Amino acid sequence: MKKIQMVDLKGQYSDIKDIVNSSIQEVIENTAFINGPKVHEFQEHLEEYLGVKHVIPCGNGTDALQIAMMGLGLKPGDEVITADFTFAATVEVIALLNLTPVLVDVNEDDFNINIEAVKKAITPKTKAIVPVHLFGQCADMEAIMKIAKEHNLFVIEDNAQAIGANYTYSDGTKVKAGTIGDVGATSFFPSKNLGCYGDGGAIFTNDDDLAHTIRGIVNHGMYERYHHDVVGVNSRLDSIQAAVLDAKLPRLDSYNKARQTAAKKYSTALEGIVSITTPKTVSKSCDGICDACDCHVFHQYTLRIKGIDRDALVKYLNDNGIPCGVYYPIPLHKQKAYQDSRYNEADFKVTNQLVKDVISLPMHTELDDEQIGYITSTIIKFVNG
Ligand SMILES: *Cc1c(COP(=O)(O)O)cnc(C)c1O
């Protein structure tokens, strides 16, 4: 059996080696390292793939979120609602811009921001909602867009974990994750569903004016060379990373299919175990396999466990050559940097429980049946004592 890895980037590379190598070589030969033709080609191809008017490449996913918020003109003191159960980047950029983060609880079934909690958190100072499409599945965007419209709020989608996923509206219309709100932000960190070989990110929007504003912000606030109209940043996707991404983008759908297939096999093997809850898809269009509707692209395959000692399970899996992860072990509202006396523990029941119950299994495009069989049988062996 191949050695099991949490993410197998080497295995994926071996299939696309020639294309990636020649694409990188081309950048080196023409020395267009910064904002070269590869960046523009990738930008256009991604716009086409997502069905969005504007993709603005940038340095990483955290920058993408920050620049999106700068582009919307959010001001110090504005409240921004986001999920308590996510990676810290989301709340970090809110705080960095001197906006006020307002963390709210998530759902037990899909781990995404809870709609009732969002409604409850809205005050006259609220200016934006940042849903995070956690682990590869969209938050309830229809409900979020409705709330945003009623209260005149911006919606910034953190799409770092769900590129390529579809969101299906109740009338059956499908759109790509990250293209629904005013603006979307994504990351091309190597382990993401579309990852480069270093840092990378992008911002998506259908709004021409916002796109123009953001293109200046990523480039030192310049709209005309050496004229700095606004305070900007320096955040660029470098040409070598764009070359890698442009080679991988045509394979994104098949990569996501491979993840869905692995997820389906995990769930089938673990379905009957009472102490384990396999990931749920909440889209009405999903038949539970996801590869027909692409509602879940399984950035992570995350189980919830009940009545099992998680530390002991992690150790048992590791001892048997199976890596696993706990995403995320601490709710953001309990992190030192983001504590706020206004928070009430009773409002974070789900996150407080999830941080104790979740465990993520190896998930990538190269998992084979032998590995999945070994991983699931090892878990079953542990559960049965
Ligand atoms: C990875 C990730 C980010 C940050 O992306 P970087 O490219 O590492 O800056 C932001 N939000 C979420 C939910 C992520 O998973």
CSV table of C-alpha atoms and ligand atoms in Angstrom, one decimal, residues 59-65 86-90 132-134 158-161 186-189 192 199-201 299 328, ligand 1:
chain,number,residue,atom,x,y,z
A,59,GLY,CA,-0.9,37.1,-2.9
A,60,ASN,CA,-2.9,34.7,-0.7
A,61,GLY,CA,-6.4,34.0,0.6
A,62,THR,CA,-5.9,36.2,3.7
A,63,ASP,CA,-5.0,39.2,1.6
A,64,ALA,CA,-8.0,38.4,-0.7
A,65,LEU,CA,-10.4,38.7,2.3
A,86,THR,CA,-13.4,28.5,10.9
A,87,PHE,CA,-9.7,29.2,10.3
A,88,ALA,CA,-8.6,32.4,12.0
A,89,ALA,CA,-7.7,34.3,8.8
A,90,THR,CA,-11.3,35.4,8.4
A,132,VAL,CA,-17.2,30.7,5.2
A,133,HIS,CA,-18.0,27.7,2.9
A,134,LEU,CA,-16.4,25.4,5.4
A,158,ASP,CA,-14.8,33.2,2.2
A,159,ASN,CA,-14.4,30.5,-0.5
A,160,ALA,CA,-10.9,29.3,0.4
A,161,GLN,CA,-12.3,25.8,1.0
A,186,THR,CA,-10.2,32.4,-2.2
A,187,SER,CA,-6.9,30.9,-1.5
A,188,PHE,CA,-4.6,28.8,-3.7
A,189,PHE,CA,-2.5,27.5,-0.7
A,192,LYS,CA,-6.6,23.7,-1.1
A,199,ASP,CA,1.1,31.2,-1.8
A,200,GLY,CA,-1.7,32.6,-4.0
A,201,GLY,CA,-5.2,33.9,-3.8
A,299,HIS,CA,-11.8,20.1,1.1
A,328,TYR,CA,-10.6,23.3,14.5
B,1,LIG,C1,-6.8,28.7,3.9
B,1,LIG,C2,-7.9,29.6,4.4
B,1,LIG,C3,-7.7,31.0,4.4
B,1,LIG,C4,-6.4,31.7,4.1
B,1,LIG,O1,-5.8,31.4,3.0
B,1,LIG,P1,-4.2,31.7,2.9
B,1,LIG,O2,-3.9,31.6,1.4
B,1,LIG,O3,-3.5,30.7,3.7
B,1,LIG,O4,-3.9,33.1,3.3
B,1,LIG,C5,-8.8,31.8,4.7
B,1,LIG,N1,-10.0,31.2,5.1
B,1,LIG,C6,-10.2,29.9,5.1
B,1,LIG,C7,-11.5,29.4,5.6
B,1,LIG,C8,-9.1,29.1,4.8
B,1,LIG,O5,-9.3,27.7,4.8
